[in-house]
Structure formats: C-alpha cells, structure tokens
PDB file of C-alpha atoms in Angstrom:
ATOM      1  CA  MET T 163      65.488  64.154  59.113  1.00  0.00           C
ATOM      2  CA  LYS T 164      63.877  65.536  62.247  1.00  0.00           C
ATOM      3  CA  LEU T 165      66.063  66.307  65.285  1.00  0.00           C
ATOM      4  CA  ASN T 166      64.250  63.643  67.318  1.00  0.00           C
ATOM      5  CA  SER T 167      65.056  61.082  64.635  1.00  0.00           C
ATOM      6  CA  ILE T 168      68.718  62.093  64.701  1.00  0.00           C
ATOM      7  CA  VAL T 169      68.883  61.781  68.496  1.00  0.00           C
ATOM      8  CA  LEU T 170      67.150  58.403  68.326  1.00  0.00           C
ATOM      9  CA  ALA T 171      69.539  57.181  65.651  1.00  0.00           C
ATOM     10  CA  ALA T 172      72.477  58.204  67.823  1.00  0.00           C
ATOM     11  CA  ALA T 173      70.974  56.419  70.811  1.00  0.00           C
ATOM     12  CA  LEU T 174      70.337  53.261  68.823  1.00  0.00           C
ATOM     13  CA  ALA T 175      73.948  53.298  67.666  1.00  0.00           C
ATOM     14  CA  LEU T 176      75.134  52.999  71.248  1.00  0.00           C
ATOM     15  CA  PRO T 177      75.030  49.192  71.619  1.00  0.00           C
ATOM     16  CA  GLY T 178      78.383  48.905  69.899  1.00  0.00           C
ATOM     17  CA  ALA T 179      79.932  51.525  72.176  1.00  0.00           C
ATOM     18  CA  ALA T 180      78.484  52.846  75.441  1.00  0.00           C
ATOM     19  CA  PHE T 181      76.083  49.896  75.780  1.00  0.00           C
ATOM     20  CA  ALA T 182      79.093  47.601  75.864  1.00  0.00           C
ATOM     21  CA  GLN T 183      80.128  49.210  79.147  1.00  0.00           C
ATOM     22  CA  ALA T 184      78.834  48.076  82.505  1.00  0.00           C
ATOM     23  CA  CYS T 185      75.757  50.101  83.421  1.00  0.00           C
ATOM     24  CA  GLU T 186      75.313  51.730  86.808  1.00  0.00           C
ATOM     25  CA  GLY T 187      72.409  52.936  88.928  1.00  0.00           C
ATOM     26  CA  GLY T 188      69.256  54.449  87.539  1.00  0.00           C
ATOM     27  CA  ALA T 189      67.924  57.751  86.212  1.00  0.00           C
ATOM     28  CA  TYR T 190      64.717  59.475  87.246  1.00  0.00           C
ATOM     29  CA  LEU T 191      62.749  62.113  85.379  1.00  0.00           C
ATOM     30  CA  ASN T 192      60.930  63.188  88.522  1.00  0.00           C
ATOM     31  CA  PRO T 193      57.247  64.025  87.900  1.00  0.00           C
ATOM     32  CA  GLN T 194      57.404  66.312  90.940  1.00  0.00           C
ATOM     33  CA  LEU T 195      59.724  68.573  88.974  1.00  0.00           C
ATOM     34  CA  PHE T 196      57.048  69.018  86.278  1.00  0.00           C
ATOM     35  CA  ARG T 197      54.489  69.824  88.955  1.00  0.00           C
ATOM     36  CA  GLY T 198      56.763  72.457  90.438  1.00  0.00           C
ATOM     37  CA  GLU T 199      56.937  70.903  93.883  1.00  0.00           C
ATOM     38  CA  ALA T 200      59.459  72.002  96.503  1.00  0.00           C
ATOM     39  CA  ALA T 201      62.847  70.305  96.764  1.00  0.00           C
ATOM     40  CA  HIS T 202      61.900  68.193  99.791  1.00  0.00           C
ATOM     41  CA  GLN T 203      58.923  66.741  97.884  1.00  0.00           C
ATOM     42  CA  ILE T 204      61.256  65.819  95.043  1.00  0.00           C
ATOM     43  CA  THR T 205      63.509  64.017  97.527  1.00  0.00           C
ATOM     44  CA  ILE T 206      60.553  62.086  98.965  1.00  0.00           C
ATOM     45  CA  ALA T 207      59.611  60.912  95.466  1.00  0.00           C
ATOM     46  CA  GLU T 208      63.156  59.642  94.906  1.00  0.00           C
ATOM     47  CA  GLN T 209      63.034  57.712  98.174  1.00  0.00           C
ATOM     48  CA  GLU T 210      59.691  56.145  97.241  1.00  0.00           C
ATOM     49  CA  LEU T 211      60.983  55.017  93.857  1.00  0.00           C
ATOM     50  CA  ARG T 212      64.080  53.457  95.413  1.00  0.00           C
ATOM     51  CA  GLY T 213      61.980  51.603  97.960  1.00  0.00           C
ATOM     52  CA  PHE T 214      59.574  50.294  95.331  1.00  0.00           C
ATOM     53  CA  LEU T 215      62.372  48.971  93.120  1.00  0.00           C
ATOM     54  CA  ALA T 216      64.338  47.446  95.992  1.00  0.00           C
ATOM     55  CA  GLY T 217      63.058  43.948  95.230  1.00  0.00           C
ATOM     56  CA  SER T 218      63.378  44.168  91.448  1.00  0.00           C
ATOM     57  CA  GLY T 219      67.017  43.210  91.092  1.00  0.00           C
ATOM     58  CA  LEU T 220      67.795  46.585  89.515  1.00  0.00           C
ATOM     59  CA  PRO T 221      70.451  48.722  91.207  1.00  0.00           C
ATOM     60  CA  THR T 222      68.829  51.595  93.094  1.00  0.00           C
ATOM     61  CA  GLN T 223      72.066  53.401  93.938  1.00  0.00           C
ATOM     62  CA  PRO T 224      73.156  55.786  92.668  1.00  0.00           C
ATOM     63  CA  LEU T 225      69.922  57.396  91.459  1.00  0.00           C
ATOM     64  CA  TYR T 226      70.565  60.260  89.064  1.00  0.00           C
ATOM     65  CA  PRO T 227      67.985  63.033  88.576  1.00  0.00           C
ATOM     66  CA  ILE T 228      67.531  63.951  84.917  1.00  0.00           C
ATOM     67  CA  LYS T 229      65.676  66.790  83.190  1.00  0.00           C
ATOM     68  CA  ARG T 230      66.162  66.120  79.484  1.00  0.00           C
ATOM     69  CA  ILE T 231      67.211  63.443  77.004  1.00  0.00           C
ATOM     70  CA  ASP T 232      70.742  64.890  76.836  1.00  0.00           C
ATOM     71  CA  ASP T 233      71.228  63.718  80.420  1.00  0.00           C
ATOM     72  CA  VAL T 234      70.745  60.144  79.180  1.00  0.00           C
ATOM     73  CA  THR T 235      72.622  60.169  75.887  1.00  0.00           C
ATOM     74  CA  ALA T 236      75.668  62.221  76.994  1.00  0.00           C
ATOM     75  CA  SER T 237      78.937  60.388  76.424  1.00  0.00           C
ATOM     76  CA  GLY T 238      81.825  60.076  78.850  1.00  0.00           C
ATOM     77  CA  ARG T 239      80.021  58.168  81.590  1.00  0.00           C
ATOM     78  CA  ALA T 240      78.720  54.658  82.171  1.00  0.00           C
ATOM     79  CA  PRO T 241      75.113  54.302  80.968  1.00  0.00           C
ATOM     80  CA  TYR T 242      72.272  54.080  83.452  1.00  0.00           C
ATOM     81  CA  CYS T 243      70.889  50.579  84.027  1.00  0.00           C
ATOM     82  CA  TRP T 244      67.353  51.911  83.913  1.00  0.00           C
ATOM     83  CA  ILE T 245      65.313  55.078  83.480  1.00  0.00           C
ATOM     84  CA  TYR T 246      61.957  55.981  84.981  1.00  0.00           C
ATOM     85  CA  ALA T 247      60.622  58.639  82.648  1.00  0.00           C
ATOM     86  CA  ASN T 248      57.891  59.589  80.216  1.00  0.00           C
ATOM     87  CA  VAL T 249      57.534  58.025  76.786  1.00  0.00           C
ATOM     88  CA  LEU T 250      59.429  60.852  75.050  1.00  0.00           C
ATOM     89  CA  VAL T 251      62.610  60.345  77.060  1.00  0.00           C
ATOM     90  CA  GLY T 252      62.091  56.586  77.012  1.00  0.00           C
ATOM     91  CA  ALA T 253      61.779  56.479  73.233  1.00  0.00           C
ATOM     92  CA  LEU T 254      64.748  58.755  72.594  1.00  0.00           C
ATOM     93  CA  SER T 255      66.966  56.810  75.001  1.00  0.00           C
ATOM     94  CA  GLY T 256      66.949  53.626  72.934  1.00  0.00           C
ATOM     95  CA  TYR T 257      66.278  51.647  76.121  1.00  0.00           C
ATOM     96  CA  LYS T 258      63.802  48.753  76.314  1.00  0.00           C
ATOM     97  CA  PRO T 259      60.312  49.576  77.634  1.00  0.00           C
ATOM     98  CA  VAL T 260      59.772  47.263  80.610  1.00  0.00           C
ATOM     99  CA  ALA T 261      56.563  48.619  82.132  1.00  0.00           C
ATOM    100  CA  VAL T 262      54.666  51.648  80.825  1.00  0.00           C
ATOM    101  CA  ASN T 263      51.537  53.166  82.330  1.00  0.00           C
ATOM    102  CA  LEU T 264      49.184  53.037  79.339  1.00  0.00           C
ATOM    103  CA  GLU T 265      46.466  55.109  80.995  1.00  0.00           C
ATOM    104  CA  PRO T 266      45.758  57.930  78.497  1.00  0.00           C
ATOM    105  CA  VAL T 267      47.160  61.417  79.018  1.00  0.00           C
ATOM    106  CA  HIS T 268      45.128  64.162  77.322  1.00  0.00           C
ATOM    107  CA  PRO T 269      47.299  67.133  76.284  1.00  0.00           C
ATOM    108  CA  ALA T 270      46.016  70.532  75.231  1.00  0.00           C
ATOM    109  CA  VAL T 271      47.105  74.050  74.437  1.00  0.00           C
ATOM    110  CA  LEU T 272      45.787  76.739  76.747  1.00  0.00           C
ATOM    111  CA  ALA T 273      45.682  79.663  74.329  1.00  0.00           C
ATOM    112  CA  ILE T 274      45.614  83.259  75.551  1.00  0.00           C
ATOM    113  CA  THR T 275      43.664  84.794  72.688  1.00  0.00           C
ATOM    114  CA  GLN T 276      41.897  88.057  71.857  1.00  0.00           C
ATOM    115  CA  VAL T 277      40.552  90.659  74.265  1.00  0.00           C
ATOM    116  CA  VAL T 278      36.816  90.421  74.993  1.00  0.00           C
ATOM    117  CA  PRO T 279      35.873  93.820  76.508  1.00  0.00           C
ATOM    118  CA  SER T 280      32.504  92.615  77.794  1.00  0.00           C
ATOM    119  CA  ALA T 281      33.954  89.571  79.558  1.00  0.00           C
ATOM    120  CA  PRO T 282      34.584  89.520  83.313  1.00  0.00           C
ATOM    121  CA  ALA T 283      38.209  89.943  84.328  1.00  0.00           C
ATOM    122  CA  ASP T 284      40.230  86.739  84.569  1.00  0.00           C
ATOM    123  CA  ALA T 285      37.392  84.602  83.220  1.00  0.00           C
ATOM    124  CA  PRO T 286      37.950  80.826  83.371  1.00  0.00           C
ATOM    125  CA  PRO T 287      39.058  79.011  80.209  1.00  0.00           C
ATOM    126  CA  VAL T 288      36.502  77.841  77.657  1.00  0.00           C
ATOM    127  CA  ALA T 289      36.728  74.626  75.649  1.00  0.00           C
ATOM    128  CA  LEU T 290      37.336  75.007  71.922  1.00  0.00           C
ATOM    129  CA  GLY T 291      34.383  72.715  71.252  1.00  0.00           C
ATOM    130  CA  SER T 292      32.012  75.090  73.047  1.00  0.00           C
ATOM    131  CA  LEU T 293      32.595  77.815  70.453  1.00  0.00           C
ATOM    132  CA  PRO T 294      30.695  78.194  67.162  1.00  0.00           C
ATOM    133  CA  ALA T 295      32.303  76.346  64.252  1.00  0.00           C
ATOM    134  CA  ALA T 296      33.519  79.540  62.577  1.00  0.00           C
ATOM    135  CA  GLU T 297      35.196  80.689  65.786  1.00  0.00           C
ATOM    136  CA  GLN T 298      36.817  77.292  66.274  1.00  0.00           C
ATOM    137  CA  LYS T 299      38.314  77.510  62.794  1.00  0.00           C
ATOM    138  CA  ALA T 300      39.580  81.044  63.440  1.00  0.00           C
ATOM    139  CA  VAL T 301      41.163  80.041  66.754  1.00  0.00           C
ATOM    140  CA  LEU T 302      42.975  77.074  65.192  1.00  0.00           C
ATOM    141  CA  GLU T 303      44.239  79.143  62.260  1.00  0.00           C
ATOM    142  CA  HIS T 304      45.481  81.957  64.496  1.00  0.00           C
ATOM    143  CA  LEU T 305      47.115  79.491  66.884  1.00  0.00           C
ATOM    144  CA  GLN T 306      49.078  77.970  63.999  1.00  0.00           C
ATOM    145  CA  ARG T 307      50.654  81.394  63.494  1.00  0.00           C
ATOM    146  CA  SER T 308      51.378  81.876  67.184  1.00  0.00           C
ATOM    147  CA  ARG T 309      54.092  80.957  69.644  1.00  0.00           C
ATOM    148  CA  CYS T 310      53.516  78.380  72.345  1.00  0.00           C
ATOM    149  CA  MET T 311      55.518  77.392  75.397  1.00  0.00           C
ATOM    150  CA  GLY T 312      55.920  73.965  76.915  1.00  0.00           C
ATOM    151  CA  THR T 313      57.972  72.148  79.507  1.00  0.00           C
ATOM    152  CA  ALA T 314      61.157  70.717  78.022  1.00  0.00           C
ATOM    153  CA  SER T 315      61.045  66.903  77.776  1.00  0.00           C
ATOM    154  CA  GLY T 316      57.305  66.922  78.486  1.00  0.00           C
ATOM    155  CA  ILE T 317      55.063  64.773  76.305  1.00  0.00           C
ATOM    156  CA  GLU T 318      52.458  67.535  76.137  1.00  0.00           C
ATOM    157  CA  ALA T 319      54.862  69.893  74.372  1.00  0.00           C
ATOM    158  CA  ALA T 320      56.071  67.049  72.143  1.00  0.00           C
ATOM    159  CA  ILE T 321      52.556  66.120  71.007  1.00  0.00           C
ATOM    160  CA  VAL T 322      51.597  69.757  70.405  1.00  0.00           C
ATOM    161  CA  LYS T 323      54.763  70.193  68.336  1.00  0.00           C
ATOM    162  CA  ASN T 324      54.184  66.944  66.440  1.00  0.00           C
ATOM    163  CA  GLU T 325      50.645  67.996  65.488  1.00  0.00           C
ATOM    164  CA  GLY T 326      51.689  71.500  64.431  1.00  0.00           C
ATOM    165  CA  LEU T 327      49.097  73.242  66.582  1.00  0.00           C
ATOM    166  CA  CYS T 328      51.415  76.240  67.048  1.00  0.00           C
ATOM    167  CA  ALA T 329      53.889  78.004  64.784  1.00  0.00           C
ATOM    168  CA  TYR T 330      56.610  76.770  67.119  1.00  0.00           C
ATOM    169  CA  VAL T 331      56.947  75.548  70.687  1.00  0.00           C
ATOM    170  CA  GLU T 332      59.471  77.213  72.963  1.00  0.00           C
ATOM    171  CA  GLU T 333      60.747  74.685  75.486  1.00  0.00           C
ATOM    172  CA  VAL T 334      61.067  75.907  79.070  1.00  0.00           C
ATOM    173  CA  ALA T 335      63.235  73.945  81.502  1.00  0.00           C
ATOM    174  CA  PRO T 336      61.264  72.487  84.429  1.00  0.00           C
ATOM    175  CA  GLN T 337      62.021  74.110  87.767  1.00  0.00           C
ATOM    176  CA  ALA T 338      61.327  73.131  91.348  1.00  0.00           C
ATOM    177  CA  ALA T 339      58.593  75.185  93.039  1.00  0.00           C
ATOM    178  CA  VAL T 340      57.403  76.615  89.691  1.00  0.00           C
ATOM    179  CA  GLY T 341      55.441  74.100  87.612  1.00  0.00           C
ATOM    180  CA  GLN T 342      52.504  74.903  85.333  1.00  0.00           C
ATOM    181  CA  GLN T 343      51.647  78.150  87.116  1.00  0.00           C
ATOM    182  CA  GLY T 344      55.121  79.386  86.287  1.00  0.00           C
ATOM    183  CA  LEU T 345      54.597  78.452  82.651  1.00  0.00           C
ATOM    184  CA  ILE T 346      51.381  80.457  82.321  1.00  0.00           C
ATOM    185  CA  ALA T 347      52.984  83.362  84.191  1.00  0.00           C
ATOM    186  CA  LYS T 348      55.789  83.425  81.628  1.00  0.00           C
ATOM    187  CA  ALA T 349      53.294  83.224  78.760  1.00  0.00           C
ATOM    188  CA  ALA T 350      51.062  85.922  80.252  1.00  0.00           C
ATOM    189  CA  PHE T 351      53.950  88.364  80.496  1.00  0.00           C
ATOM    190  CA  ALA T 352      54.902  87.674  76.868  1.00  0.00           C
ATOM    191  CA  TRP T 353      51.308  88.124  75.593  1.00  0.00           C
ATOM    192  CA  GLU T 354      50.433  91.250  73.643  1.00  0.00           C
ATOM    193  CA  GLU T 355      47.105  92.286  72.166  1.00  0.00           C
ATOM    194  CA  GLY T 356      46.950  90.840  68.664  1.00  0.00           C
ATOM    195  CA  SER T 357      49.832  88.472  69.393  1.00  0.00           C
ATOM    196  CA  TRP T 358      48.456  85.288  70.911  1.00  0.00           C
ATOM    197  CA  ILE T 359      50.444  82.826  72.929  1.00  0.00           C
ATOM    198  CA  GLY T 360      49.712  79.362  74.293  1.00  0.00           C
ATOM    199  CA  ILE T 361      51.090  76.840  76.737  1.00  0.00           C
ATOM    200  CA  SER T 362      51.098  73.077  76.335  1.00  0.00           C
ATOM    201  CA  THR T 363      49.732  71.227  79.340  1.00  0.00           C
ATOM    202  CA  ARG T 364      47.248  68.527  80.291  1.00  0.00           C
ATOM    203  CA  GLN T 365      43.565  69.263  79.751  1.00  0.00           C
ATOM    204  CA  THR T 366      42.831  68.834  83.450  1.00  0.00           C
ATOM    205  CA  SER T 367      45.560  71.345  84.332  1.00  0.00           C
ATOM    206  CA  ALA T 368      44.376  73.819  81.694  1.00  0.00           C
ATOM    207  CA  GLN T 369      40.909  73.864  83.234  1.00  0.00           C
ATOM    208  CA  GLN T 370      42.369  75.030  86.540  1.00  0.00           C
ATOM    209  CA  LEU T 371      44.588  77.845  85.233  1.00  0.00           C
ATOM    210  CA  SER T 372      43.709  81.527  84.972  1.00  0.00           C
ATOM    211  CA  THR T 373      45.338  84.929  84.510  1.00  0.00           C
ATOM    212  CA  GLN T 374      44.303  86.144  87.942  1.00  0.00           C
ATOM    213  CA  GLY T 375      47.165  87.796  89.783  1.00  0.00           C
ATOM    214  CA  LEU T 376      49.590  87.470  86.868  1.00  0.00           C
ATOM    215  CA  ALA T 377      51.919  90.294  85.867  1.00  0.00           C
ATOM    216  CA  ALA T 378      51.425  91.547  82.320  1.00  0.00           C
ATOM    217  CA  ARG T 379      52.677  94.191  79.927  1.00  0.00           C
ATOM    218  CA  SER T 380      49.084  95.298  79.465  1.00  0.00           C
ATOM    219  CA  GLU T 381      46.123  95.141  81.829  1.00  0.00           C
ATOM    220  CA  LYS T 382      44.119  93.992  78.811  1.00  0.00           C
ATOM    221  CA  LEU T 383      45.526  90.532  79.478  1.00  0.00           C
ATOM    222  CA  HIS T 384      42.911  90.085  82.180  1.00  0.00           C
ATOM    223  CA  LYS T 385      40.170  90.510  79.575  1.00  0.00           C
ATOM    224  CA  ALA T 386      41.762  88.067  77.124  1.00  0.00           C
ATOM    225  CA  ARG T 387      39.831  84.899  76.447  1.00  0.00           C
ATOM    226  CA  LEU T 388      41.496  81.629  77.410  1.00  0.00           C
ATOM    227  CA  VAL T 389      40.688  78.734  75.084  1.00  0.00           C
ATOM    228  CA  ILE T 390      41.537  75.082  75.720  1.00  0.00           C
ATOM    229  CA  VAL T 391      42.544  73.446  72.431  1.00  0.00           C
ATOM    230  CA  PRO T 392      42.886  69.660  72.792  1.00  0.00           C
ATOM    231  CA  THR T 393      45.362  67.661  70.746  1.00  0.00           C
ATOM    232  CA  LYS T 394      44.081  64.927  68.453  1.00  0.00           C
ATOM    233  CA  ALA T 395      46.434  62.326  69.908  1.00  0.00           C
ATOM    234  CA  THR T 396      46.625  61.172  73.489  1.00  0.00           C
ATOM    235  CA  GLY T 397      49.806  60.267  75.287  1.00  0.00           C
ATOM    236  CA  VAL T 398      50.548  57.693  77.960  1.00  0.00           C
ATOM    237  CA  GLY T 399      52.058  57.876  81.419  1.00  0.00           C
ATOM    238  CA  PHE T 400      55.510  57.290  82.819  1.00  0.00           C
ATOM    239  CA  GLY T 401      57.290  53.971  82.629  1.00  0.00           C
ATOM    240  CA  LEU T 402      60.471  52.092  83.376  1.00  0.00           C
ATOM    241  CA  TYR T 403      62.989  51.524  80.578  1.00  0.00           C
ATOM    242  CA  ALA T 404      65.956  49.148  80.895  1.00  0.00           C
ATOM    243  CA  HIS T 405      69.435  49.313  79.422  1.00  0.00           C
ATOM    244  CA  PRO T 406      70.085  46.439  76.948  1.00  0.00           C
ATOM    245  CA  SER T 407      72.686  44.918  79.286  1.00  0.00           C
ATOM    246  CA  VAL T 408      70.090  44.228  82.008  1.00  0.00           C
ATOM    247  CA  ASN T 409      69.372  40.492  82.022  1.00  0.00           C
ATOM    248  CA  GLU T 410      65.962  39.158  81.028  1.00  0.00           C
ATOM    249  CA  ALA T 411      65.247  37.656  84.447  1.00  0.00           C
ATOM    250  CA  THR T 412      65.535  41.098  86.030  1.00  0.00           C
ATOM    251  CA  VAL T 413      63.439  42.643  83.260  1.00  0.00           C
ATOM    252  CA  ARG T 414      60.667  40.097  83.824  1.00  0.00           C
ATOM    253  CA  LYS T 415      60.787  40.532  87.602  1.00  0.00           C
ATOM    254  CA  THR T 416      60.590  44.310  87.280  1.00  0.00           C
ATOM    255  CA  ALA T 417      57.715  44.143  84.796  1.00  0.00           C
ATOM    256  CA  ALA T 418      55.792  41.873  87.178  1.00  0.00           C
ATOM    257  CA  LEU T 419      56.422  44.285  90.052  1.00  0.00           C
ATOM    258  CA  PHE T 420      54.681  47.074  88.131  1.00  0.00           C
ATOM    259  CA  ARG T 421      51.891  44.884  86.752  1.00  0.00           C
ATOM    260  CA  ASP T 422      51.077  43.606  90.250  1.00  0.00           C
ATOM    261  CA  LEU T 423      50.812  47.123  91.674  1.00  0.00           C
ATOM    262  CA  THR T 424      47.161  47.711  92.601  1.00  0.00           C
ATOM    263  CA  ALA T 425      46.924  50.016  95.611  1.00  0.00           C
ATOM    264  CA  PRO T 426      50.033  52.200  95.900  1.00  0.00           C
ATOM    265  CA  SER T 427      50.448  54.534  98.840  1.00  0.00           C
ATOM    266  CA  LYS T 428      49.873  58.189  98.021  1.00  0.00           C
ATOM    267  CA  PRO T 429      53.611  59.036  98.127  1.00  0.00           C
ATOM    268  CA  LEU T 430      54.414  56.138  95.770  1.00  0.00           C
ATOM    269  CA  ALA T 431      51.584  57.107  93.412  1.00  0.00           C
ATOM    270  CA  VAL T 432      53.009  60.625  93.277  1.00  0.00           C
ATOM    271  CA  ALA T 433      56.520  59.303  92.646  1.00  0.00           C
ATOM    272  CA  LEU T 434      55.296  57.128  89.752  1.00  0.00           C
ATOM    273  CA  ASP T 435      52.967  59.870  88.416  1.00  0.00           C
ATOM    274  CA  LEU T 436      49.846  57.750  88.844  1.00  0.00           C
ATOM    275  CA  GLY T 437      46.292  59.025  88.848  1.00  0.00           C
ATOM    276  CA  PRO T 438      43.244  57.247  90.272  1.00  0.00           C
ATOM    277  CA  ARG T 439      43.497  54.800  87.374  1.00  0.00           C
ATOM    278  CA  PHE T 440      46.639  53.306  85.901  1.00  0.00           C
ATOM    279  CA  ASN T 441      47.570  50.365  83.723  1.00  0.00           C
ATOM    280  CA  PHE T 442      51.160  49.151  83.605  1.00  0.00           C
ATOM    281  CA  ALA T 443      51.965  46.857  80.698  1.00  0.00           C
ATOM    282  CA  SER T 444      54.965  45.774  78.644  1.00  0.00           C
ATOM    283  CA  PRO T 445      54.314  47.026  75.100  1.00  0.00           C
ATOM    284  CA  SER T 446      55.591  45.062  72.126  1.00  0.00           C
ATOM    285  CA  PRO T 447      58.121  46.799  69.845  1.00  0.00           C
ATOM    286  CA  GLU T 448      55.325  47.538  67.362  1.00  0.00           C
ATOM    287  CA  GLN T 449      53.063  48.956  70.063  1.00  0.00           C
ATOM    288  CA  PHE T 450      55.858  51.086  71.458  1.00  0.00           C
ATOM    289  CA  ASP T 451      56.734  52.456  68.019  1.00  0.00           C
ATOM    290  CA  LYS T 452      53.164  53.770  67.800  1.00  0.00           C
ATOM    291  CA  LEU T 453      53.407  55.348  71.247  1.00  0.00           C
ATOM    292  CA  ALA T 454      56.719  56.954  70.293  1.00  0.00           C
ATOM    293  CA  ALA T 455      55.285  58.302  67.043  1.00  0.00           C
ATOM    294  CA  THR T 456      52.666  60.339  68.929  1.00  0.00           C
ATOM    295  CA  VAL T 457      55.484  62.341  70.537  1.00  0.00           C
ATOM    296  CA  GLY T 458      57.328  62.753  67.234  1.00  0.00           C
ATOM    297  CA  VAL T 459      59.918  59.987  67.620  1.00  0.00           C
ATOM    298  CA  ARG T 460      60.160  57.814  64.524  1.00  0.00           C
ATOM    299  CA  LYS T 461      62.826  55.357  63.470  1.00  0.00           C
TER     300      LYS T 461
END
C-alpha cells in the first residue's frame, strides 16, 4: 500500500476518535508560503482569509498555519474545524470538500539537462514538444532515471511523483522569502554534467525560470539546456475542507460564499490562490475521488 493510502486510511479512521472531539479554529496552507513571499505578506493573506470567512459561520480564530499533512493529522490536539489548502492536503485530511477551485493547474518538470556548447549562456527553457520526436523520447527516458525536487505538500510534486516522470522526487519544505527561485537554486547547485536534475512546478512558473546568477559546482551549468516537461494530468486549485462535525447549514453557507465570489480584491485573490479565472464548486464524492487520484491519493 502506498504511503499516501496509509495516511488517508489513518485519517479516515479518525471519526471514531479525534473527530468525536469538539473542533476548533481553522488551518491554512498559505499559498504565499509556496510563492516565497515575505512574512508580512503571509500575515496579510491570513487576515484576508479571516475577513472573507467572517460571515460563513465557521470559527476564524484561532487560525493555524500549516505546511504539511502531518500538521493536520497529528494526534494530541483538537481537530481543526476547517482547512483551506490544496487538493493533496484536503484529500489526505479526510475532511469534506466544501468548495474547491476547479480551474485547471498545469504542472511540469523543469529539467536541467545536457550541456549544449553552442547555446548562449543561461538560455531560456524550451518546451519538450518543440524538440524532435527522438529527442523527446531521450529526454523522457533520461528524466525517469534522474532526481527531481519539489515543494513538500505541493500538488505539482505529487502529480510528478504519481506519473513517475522522475526516478524519485525529493520534497523540499516551503520557506518564506524563497519560493520557486530557491528551488531551482538548490537544483542548480546539485546538478552535475551527465547527472540531470529537475524541479516540479507550474508550467507558467517554469517558463519564467533560468540559471542566470545561480551558484553551481560547474560553470557548465549555464550552458545546460532547460526543458519543460508537462505532466499528463492537470490539478485543481485550493479549496476549503470541513471537519465532519461542522453542521450542514454552515457547510452550505460556506459553499455559497465561495460560489458567489466573482470579483475578489487583489489581496483576497492572492490569499485564496486565485488567477484571472477561477471556478469554485462543491465536488461530489465520486468527482473528488478522481481529483484525489491525480495527486496519488486513493482509497
């Protein structure tokens, strides 16, 4: 049985134990932490989320910051009444999906591959699909023998791992003021000629990354070709998940609050991890099982 399945089974066993306790407050997997924003930006996002949920009937105090699923499933404390998190943490928590942003998220691996002597230094990434078929096949085969890095509890790393794009995915804890640039910096320093490495990220983020200015063991890094390898599956955005003890009236009111959101302020959009387009809905159990399966969580 996969580790994710074991964690999920443990979470689903909670109704007879921890779920019988009174829940308290909420938990927040802050998207600003994944972006590497400064601490004050993280605090602003927390304030925006509290303000938005003030009329939902859910308790907004205390609000606990979380970084990984262990922060949700740890014993010895009252369970959170709700979690605002991505689908990976939501699925592993065993909580009920109330409102999930179903706007697609497109993950990819940004692979630091072989040295191309004739290429300009720190050339921008190229899409896998732009390469000849034989080169595409070679890139995919080599990547499957290579190490990748991804943000712990991120859906991008989970989807990459689930699809087996890399030999294994090393999870890196998210840190304030670091973000994706910190992830590629770590990968760049680990890269060696003949030993590829990749990072899991969103396709849009991968297009903006480069090796310029990064420290490396070899200056040849700056002549290495960067290739964006998309995953087959797409993910979805963040959502709110409720503890089973939360009454149905509050669940319905909260779901309506998200569904009725049409023009959020910029700070609220950042707090909820919303792009120009978003689509909050309440997935059925069958629909959510499919969403969870894309990140490797299966019952």
